[in-house]
Amino acid sequence: MEGESGRCVRVLCPKKTLLGFSSSSKESPGIRWLIGSPLFLPPLTVVSAFQCLHGDPFLPDFSREADDIRILLLRGFDIIGALFIGHGSLKENAIRAVEASCRLRKSLHNGEVSFDMIGAAADLPIGDIHFLVSDSAKPINMEASTVIYEDNPDKYLWEKGCLLRCELAFKLPAYFPVNKTPDIEETFSSLVDAAAAKLKDPDVAYLVEGPDISSEEASHSIVLHGEELDFDKHPSNHKPLNSSAEAQACSYFCSKNKFKSTSAARETADAIRVTVLSNKSRNNNSGAPIAEYLPASEPARIVVASFKLDVLCYASEDFPVTAAISKLVVPALVDQLETMKKAIIPEILSQHPQLCPYHFLPPGILHPITAIYELRYGETEVKQGEIRKSLHSRLGLPLDRPLLRIANALSIGSKSIMRSNSIPNGCPLLKDVHTGIPNSGVSGGIASLIDGSYEYYHYLLNGMDDSGWGCAYRSLQTIISWYRLQQYTSIEVPSHREIQQTLVEIGDKEPSFVGSREWIGAIELSFVLDKLLGVGCKIINVRSGEELPEKCRELAMHFETQGTPVMIGGGVLAYTLLGVDYNEVSGDCAFLILDPHYTGNDDLKKIVNSGWCGWKKAVDSKGRSFFLKDKFYNLLLPQRPNMV
């Protein structure tokens, strides 16, 4: 970061992400807020972009936008500009973008901008973005000297960055006179404000601990008191610490093995833990606990509101931990408490809202975001679905996959994540076996692959001897594991017997089929997927194995649009197809096959090196055919549910 020009705009997210492209949308006119971390990164570093949703596309409702972004955005990140997508003069559009971002920041922080802001405008005909820089939000704009799209954004953001997490649950009792009509909103609001003020009380203590780490590392912890923290000092005035004061820096608590990329953090992420402790008796000379007694002067009713706060903050490792608490953690708690107060007040007497924050790291976004869900709605309620749909639109995520369901929330500090079935010895099943396999050898081909994770099911797994008859069952289990890992379903991957029982229940098979060793094919698999998951399937019939290459274009389209594993059944064999590599000009192609006929241990190196997962050409260099010429084949193409 040293030596960079003050007018250098560095972009960490891909250009198509900046423009709001997703697999189900194109760029839409309007404003996108540019997100950065001017406190911890060079001020003109764009980390991500959020779509403006409230108000006219070019005239935002700044108050509602601020309310939404205050929830979503981790403290440590901030609005550093805006991108204007529309027609007209690029410079005028960039100036409008700067003006809009300054107004949003004022709504967010009730203050003026103290650092340079980016005004960007999209050149729609050529799909390019022009950046201008405004000097501390003054109307004098100048074009950025350079724009750099970072090749390794994960490393740039996280090599010296870390997360802090604070959870705080408490109950707030509110007393209302029985014989009077109180101003409930005012009374409850003042109680919540008083609770927020207590977070800055001199007697409040903050326990700071390192994340759950391996036994090879020593965990550090300290206790800080409110009187040691400066809640008035601006965070930019806190200087990074030198090595002599290392014990006071965030790095003192960080694990050496903390995640270095977002891909490694999606299942589990490390964070410095901050716990709020109240000690009323700390300055009491007697040392005895203090109890408060507040008698009611008249008959009253009590209403208890439950709060569960959970905030994440981003900081650099050399940032003082005292500043991280006073300028990041506590303000984040206050913001979240204020947000919950607004949601609870209208229903305080009639309902009991169950608001709970969750943190997500969806694909394509480098930093976590926070969403507050109402647990009364449940995962499938229409209102909760609409909330998730709005979040997908805000973040530029596709609208046909559940990326922000509770099951997708980050597991912070947990080292043993097992979301799916395990083999009896407790080891998780192999996942994504094809990752790292060399290219197919198709010259000029375009590879279209499965989108998402799956588990490898094969012969003899889980102690089931199905050698010679269970390959289609195993392919089905792999397919269902894909739907589980993408959070489309929470059902367990069914056993052979459960698959057979399902076919009997729908009337496709006789009762004697259960417990047998009879084969099943693509049609039976489609019945089971429909029954257990509600998933529709497309079936392609091929008269001979030598005609399969003719279906490569159609298969490529399937992987590009649906991304689900495909089952290929022909004769007595069944395979799972994970992708195709196809040259439309020459017709040359290859199939990425996951073979369920493997009978060995789950040794990834052995599986790949022995070809149990790898690229197969219909006819290899020695003239041998992988698919049989005298057998017909059915291809089962499961469809992706259209849901969020």
XYZ file of C-alpha atoms in Angstrom:
644
model
C 0.000 0.000 0.000
C 2.966 2.283 0.531
C 3.918 4.605 -2.270
C 0.527 4.643 -3.967
C -0.629 7.874 -5.528
C -3.269 9.755 -3.592
C -5.334 9.829 -6.775
C -5.047 6.132 -7.499
C -8.409 4.368 -7.434
C -7.978 0.693 -6.580
C -10.915 -1.635 -7.224
C -11.008 -4.983 -5.419
C -14.236 -6.339 -6.902
C -14.608 -7.337 -10.588
C -16.012 -4.739 -12.959
C -19.151 -6.791 -13.656
C -19.809 -6.977 -9.909
C -19.317 -3.230 -9.637
C -21.902 -2.752 -12.375
C -24.334 -5.089 -10.632
C -24.170 -8.017 -13.049
C -25.348 -11.399 -11.825
C -26.312 -14.627 -13.501
C -29.928 -13.472 -13.597
C -29.643 -9.765 -14.331
C -28.009 -7.091 -16.413
C -26.997 -3.608 -15.420
C -29.914 -1.405 -14.462
C -29.932 2.398 -14.429
C -29.489 4.058 -11.085
C -26.921 4.589 -8.362
C -24.645 2.042 -6.719
C -22.935 2.963 -3.457
C -19.191 2.320 -3.401
C -17.913 0.678 -0.223
C -14.396 1.042 1.153
C -12.483 1.322 4.398
C -10.858 4.770 4.466
C -9.716 4.194 8.050
C -7.778 0.997 7.293
C -7.166 0.993 3.522
C -6.063 3.723 1.127
C -9.130 6.023 0.972
C -9.831 5.452 -2.730
C -9.994 1.645 -2.475
C -13.341 0.228 -3.633
C -14.081 -3.055 -1.859
C -17.689 -3.627 -3.007
C -20.817 -1.873 -4.264
C -24.427 -1.853 -3.025
C -27.416 -1.119 -5.229
C -29.565 1.875 -4.252
C -33.097 0.525 -3.731
C -35.194 3.282 -2.131
C -36.566 6.252 -4.004
C -36.207 7.159 -7.656
C -33.232 5.436 -9.364
C -31.503 8.819 -9.615
C -33.029 10.532 -6.562
C -32.549 8.209 -3.567
C -34.501 8.267 -0.338
C -31.370 8.924 1.701
C -32.977 8.292 5.084
C -34.215 4.794 4.157
C -30.973 4.000 2.351
C -29.005 4.979 5.458
C -31.210 2.783 7.677
C -30.603 -0.256 5.456
C -26.868 0.256 5.024
C -26.382 0.907 8.730
C -27.572 -2.660 9.323
C -25.727 -4.313 6.439
C -22.337 -2.673 6.617
C -19.758 -3.754 9.171
C -18.186 -0.947 11.196
C -14.785 -0.340 9.683
C -16.302 -0.088 6.204
C -17.930 3.074 4.907
C -19.439 4.810 1.889
C -16.558 6.255 -0.144
C -18.462 7.287 -3.268
C -21.074 6.235 -5.773
C -21.367 4.871 -9.299
C -23.939 6.479 -11.581
C -25.288 4.095 -14.242
C -27.250 5.959 -16.887
C -27.061 8.056 -20.025
C -25.611 11.541 -20.317
C -22.302 13.276 -19.732
C -19.874 11.041 -17.863
C -18.440 13.962 -15.896
C -21.860 15.316 -14.938
C -22.995 11.841 -13.904
C -19.849 11.384 -11.810
C -20.475 14.717 -10.069
C -24.061 13.669 -9.333
C -22.685 10.422 -7.900
C -20.360 12.317 -5.541
C -23.172 14.592 -4.406
C -25.431 11.600 -3.709
C -22.742 9.740 -1.742
C -22.039 12.819 0.386
C -25.727 13.142 1.235
C -25.911 9.470 2.143
C -22.884 9.768 4.416
C -24.493 12.759 6.113
C -27.612 10.667 6.772
C -25.454 7.851 8.088
C -23.140 9.838 10.339
C -24.721 13.290 10.744
C -21.479 14.897 9.743
C -19.454 16.224 6.861
C -17.147 14.110 4.729
C -13.513 14.351 5.821
C -11.863 12.361 3.044
C -11.801 12.228 -0.748
C -14.900 10.781 -2.386
C -15.194 8.839 -5.638
C -17.669 9.794 -8.320
C -17.919 7.091 -10.979
C -20.002 6.935 -14.138
C -20.644 3.924 -16.362
C -20.174 4.249 -20.092
C -23.022 1.895 -21.038
C -22.253 1.421 -24.755
C -18.809 0.002 -24.021
C -19.403 -1.216 -20.462
C -16.527 0.842 -19.047
C -16.399 2.876 -15.827
C -14.910 6.367 -15.530
C -13.726 7.528 -12.113
C -13.461 11.067 -10.814
C -12.220 12.063 -7.388
C -13.674 14.874 -5.300
C -11.356 16.545 -2.797
C -13.104 16.095 0.569
C -16.498 16.336 -1.153
C -15.881 19.797 -2.612
C -17.412 20.376 -6.064
C -13.997 20.566 -7.709
C -13.615 17.200 -9.425
C -10.576 15.810 -11.149
C -10.080 12.574 -13.016
C -8.206 9.862 -11.158
C -4.655 9.430 -12.409
C -4.855 5.632 -12.435
C -7.440 2.912 -11.890
C -6.186 -0.501 -10.784
C -8.298 -3.640 -10.646
C -6.632 -5.765 -7.980
C -5.668 -9.323 -8.998
C -5.591 -10.687 -5.454
C -8.328 -8.808 -3.581
C -8.659 -11.363 -0.750
C -5.042 -10.930 0.222
C -5.210 -7.153 -0.134
C -8.191 -6.920 2.215
C -7.432 -9.640 4.750
C -3.665 -10.046 4.982
C -3.513 -7.268 7.591
C -7.221 -7.084 8.393
C -9.206 -8.842 11.088
C -12.731 -9.182 12.468
C -14.053 -8.347 15.923
C -17.323 -9.822 17.150
C -19.505 -8.870 20.087
C -22.674 -10.664 21.154
C -24.939 -9.131 23.781
C -28.283 -10.510 24.927
C -30.444 -8.821 27.549
C -34.046 -8.250 28.575
C -35.424 -4.749 28.988
C -38.477 -4.444 31.296
C -40.828 -1.521 30.688
C -43.468 -0.529 33.244
C -46.662 1.195 32.121
C -49.385 2.570 34.471
C -52.550 0.500 34.357
C -54.936 3.422 34.849
C -53.288 5.808 32.379
C -52.619 5.847 28.674
C -48.872 6.357 28.521
C -46.836 7.481 25.575
C -45.546 3.971 24.983
C -43.245 4.906 22.147
C -41.576 7.692 24.092
C -41.263 5.616 27.267
C -39.798 2.566 25.562
C -37.532 4.674 23.376
C -36.044 6.409 26.402
C -35.412 3.050 28.066
C -33.565 1.726 25.019
C -31.552 4.950 24.770
C -30.594 4.584 28.435
C -29.481 0.997 27.788
C -27.353 2.198 24.885
C -25.782 4.905 27.050
C -24.756 2.284 29.612
C -22.413 0.744 27.047
C -20.172 3.779 27.608
C -20.460 3.670 31.379
C -17.063 3.861 33.174
C -17.948 0.752 35.185
C -18.736 -1.398 32.154
C -15.963 -3.864 31.372
C -15.041 -5.389 28.019
C -13.420 -8.803 27.941
C -11.305 -9.147 24.789
C -10.267 -12.667 23.769
C -8.597 -14.269 20.813
C -10.643 -16.633 18.625
C -10.858 -20.386 19.153
C -7.466 -21.519 17.948
C -5.386 -24.668 17.794
C -3.466 -26.020 20.755
C -0.198 -24.897 19.170
C -1.079 -21.248 19.767
C -1.539 -19.413 23.047
C -4.829 -17.557 23.418
C -4.659 -13.998 24.765
C -7.241 -12.017 26.700
C -7.508 -8.733 28.569
C -10.219 -6.794 30.374
C -10.782 -3.114 29.551
C -13.028 -0.751 31.527
C -15.141 2.053 30.159
C -13.021 4.613 31.960
C -10.013 3.489 29.904
C -11.764 4.102 26.578
C -12.077 7.387 24.709
C -15.508 7.475 23.104
C -15.098 11.072 21.887
C -11.834 10.788 20.003
C -12.249 10.384 16.232
C -11.013 6.961 15.057
C -8.706 8.510 12.455
C -6.730 10.079 15.311
C -5.853 6.667 16.738
C -2.437 5.827 15.370
C -1.322 2.279 14.568
C 0.799 0.819 17.326
C 4.497 0.015 17.108
C 5.945 -3.298 18.168
C 6.677 -2.094 21.711
C 2.944 -1.714 22.308
C 1.976 -4.937 20.551
C -0.095 -6.131 23.504
C -2.604 -3.342 22.868
C -3.034 -4.003 19.144
C -5.660 -6.233 17.550
C -2.842 -8.433 16.230
C -2.152 -9.511 19.830
C -5.428 -11.473 19.759
C -5.404 -12.727 16.149
C -4.817 -16.333 15.282
C -1.801 -16.941 13.064
C -4.000 -19.295 11.052
C -6.818 -16.787 10.530
C -8.538 -17.021 7.171
C -6.659 -15.494 4.288
C -9.449 -15.585 1.746
C -13.207 -15.324 1.600
C -13.461 -18.830 0.162
C -11.893 -20.221 3.328
C -14.141 -18.076 5.517
C -17.516 -19.050 4.095
C -17.895 -22.049 6.407
C -16.011 -20.722 9.405
C -14.321 -17.414 10.187
C -12.111 -16.302 13.042
C -12.915 -13.159 14.973
C -11.610 -11.463 18.100
C -14.323 -11.918 20.736
C -15.516 -8.948 22.774
C -17.841 -9.592 25.736
C -19.660 -6.834 27.611
C -19.590 -7.161 31.405
C -21.403 -4.935 33.887
C -19.835 -4.449 37.312
C -21.961 -2.202 39.518
C -19.960 -3.055 42.629
C -16.515 -2.289 41.181
C -16.166 1.044 43.001
C -18.099 -0.086 46.064
C -15.666 -0.105 49.005
C -17.548 -2.875 50.780
C -17.160 -5.190 47.799
C -20.722 -6.388 48.235
C -23.022 -6.711 45.200
C -25.403 -3.818 44.625
C -29.083 -4.396 43.930
C -31.390 -1.656 42.676
C -34.955 -1.409 43.954
C -37.299 0.831 41.976
C -40.790 0.699 43.524
C -43.801 1.523 41.348
C -45.755 4.558 42.645
C -49.016 3.213 41.204
C -50.430 -0.017 39.733
C -48.458 -0.886 36.606
C -48.086 -3.574 33.988
C -44.744 -4.870 32.815
C -43.714 -5.542 29.247
C -40.370 -7.264 28.695
C -38.539 -6.865 25.402
C -35.743 -9.299 24.583
C -32.714 -8.108 22.624
C -30.063 -10.244 20.988
C -27.301 -8.083 19.555
C -24.522 -9.540 17.420
C -22.103 -7.233 15.615
C -19.037 -7.773 13.436
C -16.422 -5.080 12.837
C -13.445 -4.843 10.495
C -10.106 -3.382 11.593
C -6.437 -3.552 10.720
C -4.275 -5.746 12.910
C -2.175 -2.772 14.073
C -5.216 -0.805 15.250
C -5.368 -0.293 19.051
C -7.896 -2.622 20.612
C -9.115 0.209 22.870
C -9.974 2.248 19.764
C -11.559 -0.799 18.124
C -13.966 -1.149 21.040
C -14.761 2.538 21.507
C -15.001 3.469 17.815
C -16.166 0.277 16.162
C -17.736 -2.256 18.521
C -19.738 0.036 20.817
C -21.108 2.277 17.992
C -22.082 -0.876 16.105
C -23.973 -2.166 19.162
C -25.740 1.191 19.535
C -26.718 1.234 15.846
C -28.088 -2.310 16.021
C -29.996 -1.527 19.202
C -31.529 1.568 17.573
C -32.581 -0.479 14.551
C -34.256 -3.089 16.732
C -35.970 -0.384 18.769
C -37.654 0.990 15.647
C -38.899 -2.496 14.736
C -40.110 -3.413 18.232
C -41.920 -0.211 19.258
C -44.974 -0.597 16.954
C -45.629 -4.086 18.371
C -44.401 -3.733 21.935
C -47.812 -4.331 23.550
C -49.399 -6.761 21.109
C -46.553 -8.909 19.812
C -43.120 -10.070 20.851
C -40.806 -9.677 17.843
C -37.945 -12.148 17.708
C -35.217 -10.188 15.941
C -31.886 -11.892 15.438
C -28.797 -10.691 13.520
C -26.922 -13.036 11.188
C -23.672 -12.533 9.317
C -23.204 -13.715 5.730
C -20.389 -13.869 3.214
C -22.149 -14.546 -0.103
C -20.198 -15.371 -3.268
C -18.766 -12.358 -5.052
C -18.561 -10.183 -1.923
C -15.226 -9.821 -0.152
C -16.462 -8.821 3.288
C -19.254 -10.098 5.533
C -22.599 -8.334 5.684
C -25.178 -8.385 8.469
C -28.918 -8.962 8.179
C -31.523 -8.858 10.942
C -34.250 -11.477 10.536
C -37.584 -11.794 12.298
C -37.636 -15.400 13.470
C -41.437 -15.494 13.785
C -41.721 -15.521 9.997
C -39.744 -18.713 9.511
C -37.535 -19.481 6.534
C -40.350 -20.039 4.044
C -42.771 -17.288 5.020
C -43.558 -14.890 2.191
C -42.422 -11.843 4.150
C -39.064 -13.370 4.995
C -38.654 -14.344 1.344
C -39.324 -10.754 0.301
C -36.703 -9.529 2.761
C -34.125 -11.901 1.292
C -35.099 -10.935 -2.249
C -34.505 -7.286 -1.385
C -31.104 -8.149 0.061
C -30.190 -10.083 -3.103
C -31.088 -7.042 -5.197
C -29.096 -4.754 -2.909
C -25.986 -6.933 -3.129
C -26.258 -7.839 -6.819
C -26.827 -11.525 -6.062
C -28.779 -13.869 -8.353
C -32.477 -14.221 -7.543
C -32.694 -17.988 -8.119
C -30.647 -19.391 -5.233
C -30.832 -19.223 -1.409
C -27.579 -17.502 -0.493
C -28.851 -15.568 2.532
C -30.852 -18.156 4.432
C -30.051 -18.684 8.094
C -28.347 -21.987 7.228
C -25.837 -19.989 5.135
C -24.824 -17.703 8.015
C -21.150 -17.582 8.960
C -20.058 -19.940 11.718
C -17.593 -17.775 13.589
C -14.923 -19.390 15.698
C -16.163 -22.978 15.184
C -13.534 -25.374 13.937
C -15.702 -28.427 13.311
C -18.356 -27.644 10.767
C -20.232 -30.715 9.505
C -23.318 -29.674 7.597
C -23.826 -32.992 5.936
C -23.630 -36.733 6.378
C -20.482 -38.383 7.664
C -19.066 -41.845 7.305
C -19.130 -43.967 10.473
C -15.625 -43.064 11.690
C -16.686 -39.416 11.975
C -14.775 -38.077 8.958
C -16.702 -35.897 6.551
C -17.303 -37.139 3.033
C -15.067 -35.928 0.251
C -16.342 -32.709 -1.299
C -15.694 -31.123 -4.694
C -13.376 -33.898 -5.872
C -12.904 -32.276 -9.282
C -11.230 -29.142 -7.898
C -7.682 -28.901 -9.182
C -8.037 -31.514 -11.928
C -5.973 -30.548 -15.026
C -7.728 -29.246 -18.111
C -9.432 -31.573 -20.518
C -7.105 -31.207 -23.458
C -9.835 -29.868 -25.753
C -8.125 -27.258 -27.900
C -10.047 -23.992 -27.947
C -12.821 -25.442 -25.834
C -14.912 -23.633 -23.229
C -15.403 -25.503 -19.956
C -18.854 -25.322 -18.348
C -18.873 -26.783 -14.846
C -21.094 -27.542 -11.884
C -21.899 -24.459 -9.787
C -21.570 -25.208 -6.088
C -20.386 -27.967 -3.771
C -21.309 -31.666 -3.650
C -20.215 -34.806 -1.797
C -18.756 -37.867 -3.487
C -20.923 -40.979 -3.014
C -19.558 -44.232 -4.410
C -19.696 -48.009 -3.985
C -19.218 -49.457 -0.469
C -19.580 -46.073 1.239
C -21.141 -46.075 4.729
C -20.640 -49.830 4.943
C -23.216 -50.521 2.211
C -22.162 -53.283 -0.189
C -23.803 -52.109 -3.405
C -21.025 -53.076 -5.794
C -22.491 -54.064 -9.153
C -25.962 -52.534 -8.711
C -25.884 -49.264 -6.722
C -24.204 -46.791 -9.099
C -27.417 -44.886 -9.924
C -28.301 -44.750 -6.218
C -24.859 -43.235 -5.548
C -25.276 -40.706 -8.337
C -28.627 -39.712 -6.841
C -27.028 -39.299 -3.402
C -24.370 -37.025 -4.896
C -27.071 -34.950 -6.591
C -29.090 -34.621 -3.374
C -25.925 -33.636 -1.470
C -25.570 -30.745 -3.934
C -29.059 -29.494 -3.052
C -28.246 -29.833 0.661
C -24.973 -27.941 0.443
C -26.632 -25.143 -1.551
C -29.297 -24.977 1.213
C -32.226 -25.819 -1.084
C -33.188 -28.607 1.310
C -32.424 -29.748 4.826
C -33.359 -33.435 4.379
C -30.689 -36.035 4.985
C -29.198 -37.744 1.957
C -31.378 -40.878 1.681
C -30.040 -44.416 1.938
C -30.630 -47.020 -0.758
C -33.526 -48.445 1.247
C -35.095 -44.989 1.703
C -34.807 -44.373 -2.033
C -36.519 -47.691 -2.707
C -39.225 -46.950 -0.124
C -39.925 -43.609 -1.827
C -40.447 -45.329 -5.171
C -42.848 -47.781 -3.549
C -44.792 -44.978 -1.845
C -45.411 -43.166 -5.127
C -46.572 -46.408 -6.777
C -43.657 -46.839 -9.168
C -42.444 -50.079 -7.579
C -43.955 -53.069 -5.776
C -43.353 -53.485 -2.013
C -40.911 -56.325 -2.705
C -38.580 -53.753 -4.270
C -37.567 -52.490 -0.802
C -34.367 -54.243 0.298
C -33.666 -55.640 -3.155
C -30.611 -55.118 -5.376
C -32.528 -53.959 -8.420
C -31.116 -51.212 -10.567
C -32.753 -47.854 -11.052
C -32.307 -45.333 -13.843
C -32.861 -41.708 -14.781
C -36.658 -41.962 -14.664
C -36.643 -43.352 -11.117
C -34.173 -40.672 -10.039
C -36.499 -37.970 -11.361
C -39.398 -39.470 -9.357
C -37.355 -39.441 -6.132
C -36.134 -35.867 -6.628
C -39.674 -34.707 -7.251
C -41.024 -36.533 -4.191
C -38.305 -35.675 -1.682
C -37.174 -32.237 -2.868
C -39.929 -30.979 -5.143
C -37.294 -30.659 -7.861
C -38.202 -30.926 -11.523
C -35.891 -32.658 -13.989
C -35.267 -32.587 -17.709
C -34.429 -35.895 -19.387
C -32.464 -36.243 -22.618
C -32.650 -39.564 -24.485
C -29.709 -40.617 -26.659
C -29.970 -43.681 -28.891
C -26.281 -44.536 -28.781
C -23.194 -43.606 -26.779
C -21.513 -42.239 -29.883
C -24.278 -39.601 -30.145
C -23.521 -38.117 -26.710
C -21.041 -35.515 -28.067
C -23.949 -34.054 -30.047
C -25.531 -33.071 -26.720
C -22.515 -31.081 -25.506
C -23.974 -27.705 -26.467
C -27.164 -28.484 -24.549
C -25.203 -29.798 -21.580
C -22.995 -26.697 -21.556
C -26.123 -24.537 -21.424
C -27.379 -26.623 -18.489
C -24.214 -26.061 -16.474
C -24.168 -22.350 -17.304
C -27.803 -21.775 -16.299
C -28.636 -24.503 -13.766
C -25.254 -25.655 -12.485
C -26.545 -28.938 -11.021
C -24.847 -32.356 -11.329
C -26.157 -34.528 -14.177
C -26.732 -38.273 -14.057
C -25.821 -40.285 -17.157
C -27.301 -43.785 -17.323
C -26.661 -46.286 -20.063
C -26.803 -50.071 -20.120
C -25.796 -51.274 -16.653
C -23.674 -48.227 -15.798
C -24.446 -44.821 -14.294
C -22.140 -41.833 -13.909
C -22.344 -38.341 -12.470
C -21.460 -35.589 -14.917
C -19.854 -32.444 -13.447
C -19.175 -30.475 -16.615
C -18.289 -30.436 -20.289
C -15.519 -28.804 -22.299
C -16.731 -28.024 -25.803
C -15.308 -26.375 -28.919
C -18.273 -25.251 -31.027
C -16.146 -24.824 -34.148
C -14.392 -28.193 -34.221
C -17.001 -30.147 -32.266
C -14.257 -31.545 -30.019
C -15.477 -32.141 -26.481
C -14.782 -33.846 -23.168
C -16.941 -34.875 -20.215
C -15.981 -34.331 -16.569
C -17.038 -37.656 -15.034
C -17.409 -38.478 -11.336
C -17.480 -42.274 -11.260
C -19.598 -43.896 -8.498
C -18.078 -47.345 -9.195
C -15.015 -46.577 -7.034
C -14.644 -49.086 -4.152
C -11.598 -47.826 -2.266
C -11.028 -45.512 0.680
C -11.674 -41.785 0.386
C -8.149 -40.991 -0.759
C -8.464 -37.892 -2.933
C -5.076 -38.301 -4.581
C -5.797 -41.926 -5.475
C -9.264 -41.086 -6.810
C -7.953 -38.346 -9.094
C -4.760 -40.069 -10.218
C -6.635 -43.288 -11.016
C -9.222 -41.463 -13.113
C -12.270 -42.023 -10.926
C -12.881 -38.329 -11.327
C -11.561 -36.736 -14.474
C -12.089 -35.611 -18.041
C -13.181 -38.303 -20.469
C -13.400 -37.984 -24.219
C -16.037 -39.957 -26.067
C -13.171 -41.509 -28.054
C -9.653 -41.291 -26.608
C -6.350 -40.986 -28.471
C -6.155 -44.764 -28.812
C -9.573 -45.000 -30.425
C -11.290 -46.447 -27.351
C -14.859 -45.345 -26.693
C -15.845 -44.315 -23.167
C -19.565 -44.509 -23.944
C -20.895 -47.724 -25.482
C -22.005 -47.504 -29.110
C -24.614 -50.264 -28.792
C -26.370 -48.859 -25.698
C -28.883 -46.092 -25.334
C -28.340 -43.408 -22.680
C -30.644 -41.260 -20.561
C -29.339 -38.007 -19.160
C -31.067 -36.616 -16.075
C -30.710 -32.826 -15.777
C -32.057 -31.697 -12.363
C -33.318 -28.119 -12.367
C -32.353 -25.427 -9.902
C -35.327 -24.199 -7.835
C -36.123 -20.537 -8.422
C -36.014 -19.272 -4.857
C -34.047 -17.087 -2.445
